Amino acid sequence: MVRPVRAIVIAVLVLLVAFASAWSSLALWYRLPLPEVGRQASAILFGLFGAWVIVALFGRRRFRAVLAFAAAFVLVFVWWSTIEPPANGAWAPDVARQVTGEFDGDLLTLTNVRDFEWRSATDFTERWTTRSYDLNKLKSVDMFMSYWAGPTIAHVIMSFGFDDGRYLAWSIEVRRLSGGSFSPLADLFKNSPLVILAADERDVIGLRSNFRGEDVQIYRLRATPGAARLLLREYVSDANALAATPAFYNSLTTNCTTTIVKMMRVAGDAVPTDWRLVVLPEYAYDRGALDISVPLSQLRSAAHIAARAHDDGVSPNFSQAIRVGVPSPLGAL
């Protein structure tokens, strides 16, 4: 019995050391404050050290090797825990400002609402505004899924509709540096801060549908005005907290989908941890959050806004134009 148990323990240790080595090497590569050559050398050396420890696990020096690796990993982890997100930086213009909000009863005033005028994906007129919204006039919540890398990876945007015809979209994004780009792997390693944007739909939706060529889909939610108000308040609360204390974006644990799920939980919807969170339309339909009086296939077919968005040309009537023909639950605008 001793040998099988030992084999199992060694197998588990091999997996743990391999994972810890890979994580530590990538952390050193992306975040160690050295020139590229220094970061590359540190990552390679730690990887080789991990490989040596794995080989040592099958010999007589396994105990010393495990202790040495544990000490090295602890040092990396302690250093890692000291890395804090920057509050200031040379941010790209479209993520340069963090929205904040104040409530005066049911009157919400937002500062730094983005309202860019886009002429192409790189040519735009920058405009940040201060806007006020009466929460008593909040009537609907819509979910936009913007597929930017195939049919399985989407950016989620929630938009709140008011009875005066205005829509307020919220987008949780990577706060990249000017000239920087989005990297899902790098953003697992404290590469970029998080930013919460509130924006006009002509800006944040039109940019993706008309200029980036993303497959943008809209799904109208069966949210009561009370639930919509609660969710909007949670967005504002998170935005204010982020403005006070910056946080890192993480491709797995803190991104547009996971943050929205957290907000929905706070708003009273008990959302379990489920693989279907990566395909939210199916999940929302199963939960009755969409218009279940029509098949999901019909909702999906009508959800694609590209043709309507391009025909409209990002006009002042953009929000109304992209909703034409989209099935809407009773009471939605």
GROMACS .gro file of C-alpha atoms in nm:
model
  333
    1MET     CA    1   0.000   0.000   0.000
    2VAL     CA    2   0.295   0.232   0.063
    3ARG     CA    3   0.407   0.249  -0.299
    4PRO     CA    4   0.062   0.338  -0.446
    5VAL     CA    5   0.017   0.613  -0.186
    6ARG     CA    6   0.365   0.747  -0.256
    7ALA     CA    7   0.295   0.745  -0.630
    8ILE     CA    8  -0.027   0.940  -0.577
    9VAL     CA    9   0.147   1.196  -0.353
   10ILE     CA   10   0.427   1.241  -0.606
   11ALA     CA   11   0.177   1.280  -0.891
   12VAL     CA   12  -0.010   1.548  -0.697
   13LEU     CA   13   0.316   1.728  -0.616
   14VAL     CA   14   0.419   1.717  -0.982
   15LEU     CA   15   0.095   1.883  -1.084
   16LEU     CA   16   0.123   2.146  -0.810
   17VAL     CA   17   0.485   2.228  -0.891
   18ALA     CA   18   0.411   2.243  -1.264
   19PHE     CA   19   0.119   2.480  -1.213
   20ALA     CA   20   0.306   2.698  -0.963
   21SER     CA   21   0.611   2.711  -1.191
   22ALA     CA   22   0.404   2.817  -1.492
   23TRP     CA   23   0.216   3.079  -1.293
   24SER     CA   24   0.531   3.219  -1.131
   25SER     CA   25   0.721   3.231  -1.461
   26LEU     CA   26   0.439   3.421  -1.630
   27ALA     CA   27   0.403   3.655  -1.332
   28LEU     CA   28   0.774   3.734  -1.347
   29TRP     CA   29   0.759   3.778  -1.725
   30TYR     CA   30   0.467   4.020  -1.720
   31ARG     CA   31   0.519   4.211  -1.397
   32LEU     CA   32   0.880   4.202  -1.276
   33PRO     CA   33   1.004   4.565  -1.294
   34LEU     CA   34   1.306   4.491  -1.512
   35PRO     CA   35   1.392   4.540  -1.880
   36GLU     CA   36   1.262   4.272  -2.115
   37VAL     CA   37   1.585   4.072  -2.104
   38GLY     CA   38   1.575   4.061  -1.725
   39ARG     CA   39   1.211   3.956  -1.716
   40GLN     CA   40   1.270   3.688  -1.976
   41ALA     CA   41   1.573   3.550  -1.793
   42SER     CA   42   1.390   3.544  -1.458
   43ALA     CA   43   1.092   3.364  -1.607
   44ILE     CA   44   1.310   3.104  -1.779
   45LEU     CA   45   1.521   3.043  -1.468
   46PHE     CA   46   1.215   2.990  -1.250
   47GLY     CA   47   1.070   2.753  -1.509
   48LEU     CA   48   1.394   2.554  -1.519
   49PHE     CA   49   1.400   2.548  -1.139
   50GLY     CA   50   1.049   2.406  -1.140
   51ALA     CA   51   1.151   2.141  -1.393
   52TRP     CA   52   1.448   2.043  -1.173
   53VAL     CA   53   1.217   2.010  -0.871
   54ILE     CA   54   0.982   1.783  -1.067
   55VAL     CA   55   1.274   1.556  -1.161
   56ALA     CA   56   1.394   1.561  -0.799
   57LEU     CA   57   1.054   1.438  -0.682
   58PHE     CA   58   1.144   1.097  -0.821
   59GLY     CA   59   1.474   1.080  -0.631
   60ARG     CA   60   1.601   1.084  -0.276
   61ARG     CA   61   1.622   1.464  -0.256
   62ARG     CA   62   1.252   1.519  -0.305
   63PHE     CA   63   1.194   1.663   0.045
   64ARG     CA   64   1.469   1.924   0.010
   65ALA     CA   65   1.353   2.008  -0.341
   66VAL     CA   66   0.995   2.063  -0.226
   67LEU     CA   67   1.110   2.286   0.062
   68ALA     CA   68   1.330   2.491  -0.171
   69PHE     CA   69   1.051   2.531  -0.423
   70ALA     CA   70   0.801   2.626  -0.153
   71ALA     CA   71   1.035   2.896  -0.024
   72ALA     CA   72   1.091   3.035  -0.374
   73PHE     CA   73   0.719   3.033  -0.452
   74VAL     CA   74   0.640   3.212  -0.125
   75LEU     CA   75   0.890   3.484  -0.216
   76VAL     CA   76   0.727   3.529  -0.557
   77PHE     CA   77   0.380   3.535  -0.404
   78VAL     CA   78   0.479   3.792  -0.138
   79TRP     CA   79   0.623   4.014  -0.410
   80TRP     CA   80   0.310   3.958  -0.619
   81SER     CA   81   0.081   4.067  -0.333
   82THR     CA   82   0.259   4.403  -0.314
   83ILE     CA   83   0.165   4.500  -0.672
   84GLU     CA   84  -0.113   4.758  -0.664
   85PRO     CA   85  -0.308   4.899  -0.961
   86PRO     CA   86  -0.203   5.251  -1.062
   87ALA     CA   87  -0.448   5.533  -1.001
   88ASN     CA   88  -0.303   5.746  -1.279
   89GLY     CA   89  -0.149   5.674  -1.614
   90ALA     CA   90  -0.129   5.773  -1.980
   91TRP     CA   91  -0.460   5.599  -2.051
   92ALA     CA   92  -0.611   5.556  -2.395
   93PRO     CA   93  -0.862   5.839  -2.450
   94ASP     CA   94  -1.172   5.616  -2.455
   95VAL     CA   95  -1.094   5.471  -2.109
   96ALA     CA   96  -0.926   5.778  -1.961
   97ARG     CA   97  -1.206   5.867  -1.719
   98GLN     CA   98  -1.392   5.665  -1.458
   99VAL     CA   99  -1.760   5.751  -1.423
  100THR     CA  100  -1.887   5.850  -1.077
  101GLY     CA  101  -2.239   5.917  -0.954
  102GLU     CA  102  -2.432   6.093  -0.680
  103PHE     CA  103  -2.790   6.036  -0.565
  104ASP     CA  104  -3.025   6.304  -0.444
  105GLY     CA  105  -3.320   6.088  -0.356
  106ASP     CA  106  -3.418   5.926  -0.686
  107LEU     CA  107  -3.223   6.176  -0.895
  108LEU     CA  108  -2.893   6.035  -1.020
  109THR     CA  109  -2.622   6.268  -1.147
  110LEU     CA  110  -2.334   6.104  -1.331
  111THR     CA  111  -2.000   6.272  -1.400
  112ASN     CA  112  -1.783   6.161  -1.695
  113VAL     CA  113  -2.047   5.993  -1.907
  114ARG     CA  114  -1.874   5.909  -2.236
  115ASP     CA  115  -2.031   6.048  -2.553
  116PHE     CA  116  -1.763   6.015  -2.821
  117GLU     CA  117  -1.840   6.084  -3.186
  118TRP     CA  118  -1.674   5.806  -3.384
  119ARG     CA  119  -1.581   5.840  -3.751
  120SER     CA  120  -1.370   5.523  -3.755
  121ALA     CA  121  -1.224   5.289  -3.495
  122THR     CA  122  -0.934   5.533  -3.447
  123ASP     CA  123  -1.081   5.869  -3.550
  124PHE     CA  124  -1.315   6.033  -3.302
  125THR     CA  125  -1.418   6.349  -3.124
  126GLU     CA  126  -1.370   6.311  -2.749
  127ARG     CA  127  -1.658   6.426  -2.533
  128TRP     CA  128  -1.730   6.360  -2.162
  129THR     CA  129  -2.054   6.486  -2.013
  130THR     CA  130  -2.244   6.525  -1.687
  131ARG     CA  131  -2.599   6.390  -1.699
  132SER     CA  132  -2.890   6.349  -1.463
  133TYR     CA  133  -3.149   6.070  -1.458
  134ASP     CA  134  -3.473   6.031  -1.266
  135LEU     CA  135  -3.484   5.673  -1.143
  136ASN     CA  136  -3.863   5.690  -1.130
  137LYS     CA  137  -3.851   5.709  -1.510
  138LEU     CA  138  -3.632   5.399  -1.546
  139LYS     CA  139  -3.834   5.136  -1.732
  140SER     CA  140  -3.610   4.871  -1.887
  141VAL     CA  141  -3.277   4.690  -1.894
  142ASP     CA  142  -3.125   4.547  -2.212
  143MET     CA  143  -2.825   4.320  -2.249
  144PHE     CA  144  -2.584   4.363  -2.540
  145MET     CA  145  -2.347   4.082  -2.637
  146SER     CA  146  -2.064   4.201  -2.860
  147TYR     CA  147  -1.880   3.903  -3.010
  148TRP     CA  148  -1.529   4.020  -3.098
  149ALA     CA  149  -1.340   3.689  -3.134
  150GLY     CA  150  -1.574   3.428  -3.274
  151PRO     CA  151  -1.908   3.296  -3.150
  152THR     CA  152  -1.796   3.213  -2.795
  153ILE     CA  153  -1.616   3.525  -2.667
  154ALA     CA  154  -1.832   3.829  -2.610
  155HIS     CA  155  -1.815   4.161  -2.430
  156VAL     CA  156  -2.128   4.226  -2.222
  157ILE     CA  157  -2.286   4.571  -2.196
  158MET     CA  158  -2.597   4.649  -1.992
  159SER     CA  159  -2.817   4.940  -2.097
  160PHE     CA  160  -3.090   5.110  -1.894
  161GLY     CA  161  -3.387   5.265  -2.075
  162PHE     CA  162  -3.586   5.565  -1.951
  163ASP     CA  163  -3.935   5.671  -2.051
  164ASP     CA  164  -3.800   5.988  -2.214
  165GLY     CA  165  -3.631   5.774  -2.480
  166ARG     CA  166  -3.279   5.795  -2.340
  167TYR     CA  167  -3.059   5.491  -2.285
  168LEU     CA  168  -2.761   5.468  -2.052
  169ALA     CA  169  -2.511   5.191  -2.131
  170TRP     CA  170  -2.259   5.049  -1.883
  171SER     CA  171  -1.941   4.878  -2.001
  172ILE     CA  172  -1.678   4.717  -1.779
  173GLU     CA  173  -1.345   4.731  -1.962
  174VAL     CA  174  -0.967   4.711  -1.950
  175ARG     CA  175  -0.809   5.047  -1.875
  176ARG     CA  176  -0.528   5.015  -2.125
  177LEU     CA  177  -0.248   5.263  -2.179
  178SER     CA  178  -0.248   5.486  -2.485
  179GLY     CA  179  -0.127   5.274  -2.775
  180GLY     CA  180  -0.178   4.957  -2.573
  181SER     CA  181  -0.390   4.659  -2.664
  182PHE     CA  182  -0.605   4.397  -2.491
  183SER     CA  183  -0.431   4.069  -2.403
  184PRO     CA  184  -0.640   3.803  -2.221
  185LEU     CA  185  -0.323   3.623  -2.107
  186ALA     CA  186  -0.140   3.934  -1.987
  187ASP     CA  187  -0.452   4.054  -1.805
  188LEU     CA  188  -0.443   3.742  -1.589
  189PHE     CA  189  -0.127   3.890  -1.435
  190LYS     CA  190  -0.216   4.237  -1.309
  191ASN     CA  191  -0.138   4.393  -1.644
  192SER     CA  192  -0.416   4.652  -1.664
  193PRO     CA  193  -0.657   4.824  -1.425
  194LEU     CA  194  -1.033   4.793  -1.447
  195VAL     CA  195  -1.257   5.079  -1.557
  196ILE     CA  196  -1.637   5.111  -1.549
  197LEU     CA  197  -1.780   5.329  -1.825
  198ALA     CA  198  -2.123   5.484  -1.854
  199ALA     CA  199  -2.188   5.594  -2.209
  200ASP     CA  200  -2.436   5.687  -2.478
  201GLU     CA  201  -2.534   5.384  -2.690
  202ARG     CA  202  -2.435   5.570  -3.008
  203ASP     CA  203  -2.085   5.572  -2.864
  204VAL     CA  204  -2.018   5.242  -2.689
  205ILE     CA  205  -2.250   5.022  -2.903
  206GLY     CA  206  -2.205   5.207  -3.232
  207LEU     CA  207  -1.827   5.184  -3.202
  208ARG     CA  208  -1.845   4.806  -3.191
  209SER     CA  209  -2.118   4.748  -3.449
  210ASN     CA  210  -2.028   5.012  -3.708
  211PHE     CA  211  -1.653   5.061  -3.680
  212ARG     CA  212  -1.494   4.756  -3.517
  213GLY     CA  213  -1.707   4.511  -3.712
  214GLU     CA  214  -1.811   4.310  -3.407
  215ASP     CA  215  -2.126   4.095  -3.406
  216VAL     CA  216  -2.339   4.292  -3.161
  217GLN     CA  217  -2.661   4.133  -3.034
  218ILE     CA  218  -2.931   4.284  -2.815
  219TYR     CA  219  -3.155   4.096  -2.571
  220ARG     CA  220  -3.432   4.278  -2.389
  221LEU     CA  221  -3.466   4.165  -2.029
  222ARG     CA  222  -3.779   4.099  -1.825
  223ALA     CA  223  -3.667   4.325  -1.541
  224THR     CA  224  -3.917   4.517  -1.334
  225PRO     CA  225  -3.850   4.890  -1.285
  226GLY     CA  226  -3.768   4.815  -0.922
  227ALA     CA  227  -3.509   4.554  -1.015
  228ALA     CA  228  -3.367   4.785  -1.281
  229ARG     CA  229  -3.326   5.065  -1.028
  230LEU     CA  230  -3.153   4.832  -0.783
  231LEU     CA  231  -2.912   4.709  -1.050
  232LEU     CA  232  -2.835   5.063  -1.167
  233ARG     CA  233  -2.761   5.168  -0.809
  234GLU     CA  234  -2.519   4.877  -0.783
  235TYR     CA  235  -2.339   4.991  -1.098
  236VAL     CA  236  -2.303   5.339  -0.951
  237SER     CA  237  -2.182   5.199  -0.619
  238ASP     CA  238  -1.917   4.986  -0.790
  239ALA     CA  239  -1.809   5.277  -1.011
  240ASN     CA  240  -1.766   5.506  -0.710
  241ALA     CA  241  -1.572   5.237  -0.522
  242LEU     CA  242  -1.345   5.182  -0.822
  243ALA     CA  243  -1.281   5.556  -0.851
  244ALA     CA  244  -1.172   5.560  -0.485
  245THR     CA  245  -0.975   5.233  -0.492
  246PRO     CA  246  -0.843   5.111  -0.830
  247ALA     CA  247  -0.857   4.739  -0.906
  248PHE     CA  248  -0.700   4.515  -1.167
  249TYR     CA  249  -0.888   4.366  -1.458
  250ASN     CA  250  -0.860   3.986  -1.469
  251SER     CA  251  -0.961   3.785  -1.774
  252LEU     CA  252  -1.110   3.509  -1.558
  253THR     CA  253  -1.211   3.651  -1.221
  254THR     CA  254  -1.285   4.022  -1.273
  255ASN     CA  255  -1.418   4.095  -1.621
  256CYS     CA  256  -1.733   4.223  -1.787
  257THR     CA  257  -1.929   3.899  -1.737
  258THR     CA  258  -1.821   3.805  -1.386
  259THR     CA  259  -1.870   4.159  -1.257
  260ILE     CA  260  -2.220   4.176  -1.401
  261VAL     CA  261  -2.305   3.841  -1.243
  262LYS     CA  262  -2.189   3.977  -0.907
  263MET     CA  263  -2.408   4.281  -0.952
  264MET     CA  264  -2.709   4.065  -1.043
  265ARG     CA  265  -2.657   3.862  -0.727
  266VAL     CA  266  -2.654   4.179  -0.517
  267ALA     CA  267  -2.967   4.295  -0.696
  268GLY     CA  268  -3.144   3.982  -0.572
  269ASP     CA  269  -3.098   3.729  -0.852
  270ALA     CA  270  -2.937   3.414  -0.716
  271VAL     CA  271  -2.704   3.338  -1.007
  272PRO     CA  272  -2.509   3.014  -0.951
  273THR     CA  273  -2.160   2.946  -1.079
  274ASP     CA  274  -2.240   2.778  -1.409
  275TRP     CA  275  -2.052   2.717  -1.734
  276ARG     CA  276  -2.344   2.874  -1.920
  277LEU     CA  277  -2.236   3.215  -1.791
  278VAL     CA  278  -2.013   3.229  -2.100
  279VAL     CA  279  -2.325   3.204  -2.318
  280LEU     CA  280  -2.554   3.440  -2.133
  281PRO     CA  281  -2.847   3.443  -2.380
  282GLU     CA  282  -2.913   3.074  -2.318
  283TYR     CA  283  -2.875   3.118  -1.946
  284ALA     CA  284  -3.100   3.424  -1.935
  285TYR     CA  285  -3.363   3.248  -2.145
  286ASP     CA  286  -3.361   2.942  -1.917
  287ARG     CA  287  -3.407   3.169  -1.617
  288GLY     CA  288  -3.702   3.346  -1.781
  289ALA     CA  289  -3.509   3.673  -1.798
  290LEU     CA  290  -3.589   3.711  -2.169
  291ASP     CA  291  -3.916   3.698  -2.364
  292ILE     CA  292  -3.998   3.328  -2.333
  293SER     CA  293  -4.319   3.366  -2.536
  294VAL     CA  294  -4.104   3.322  -2.848
  295PRO     CA  295  -3.835   3.057  -2.918
  296LEU     CA  296  -3.477   3.143  -2.830
  297SER     CA  297  -3.384   3.088  -3.194
  298GLN     CA  298  -3.618   3.373  -3.289
  299LEU     CA  299  -3.467   3.599  -3.025
  300ARG     CA  300  -3.120   3.518  -3.153
  301SER     CA  301  -3.218   3.587  -3.513
  302ALA     CA  302  -3.363   3.927  -3.428
  303ALA     CA  303  -3.082   4.013  -3.185
  304HIS     CA  304  -2.818   4.092  -3.451
  305ILE     CA  305  -2.811   4.469  -3.491
  306ALA     CA  306  -2.541   4.508  -3.760
  307ALA     CA  307  -2.772   4.575  -4.057
  308ARG     CA  308  -2.996   4.814  -3.864
  309ALA     CA  309  -2.696   4.991  -3.708
  310HIS     CA  310  -2.523   5.045  -4.044
  311ASP     CA  311  -2.844   5.162  -4.208
  312ASP     CA  312  -2.891   5.415  -3.928
  313GLY     CA  313  -2.531   5.537  -3.946
  314VAL     CA  314  -2.508   5.616  -3.574
  315SER     CA  315  -2.767   5.891  -3.595
  316PRO     CA  316  -2.942   6.051  -3.294
  317ASN     CA  317  -3.211   5.784  -3.350
  318PHE     CA  318  -2.957   5.500  -3.312
  319SER     CA  319  -3.104   5.343  -2.997
  320GLN     CA  320  -3.453   5.324  -3.143
  321ALA     CA  321  -3.330   5.198  -3.482
  322ILE     CA  322  -3.134   4.902  -3.346
  323ARG     CA  323  -3.438   4.782  -3.147
  324VAL     CA  324  -3.674   4.762  -3.444
  325GLY     CA  325  -3.809   4.407  -3.470
  326VAL     CA  326  -3.648   4.288  -3.147
  327PRO     CA  327  -3.898   4.089  -2.935
  328SER     CA  328  -3.961   4.275  -2.614
  329PRO     CA  329  -4.111   4.148  -2.286
  330LEU     CA  330  -4.430   4.317  -2.170
  331GLY     CA  331  -4.357   4.661  -2.033
  332ALA     CA  332  -4.017   4.708  -2.198
  333LEU     CA  333  -3.957   5.032  -2.388
   0.00000   0.00000   0.00000
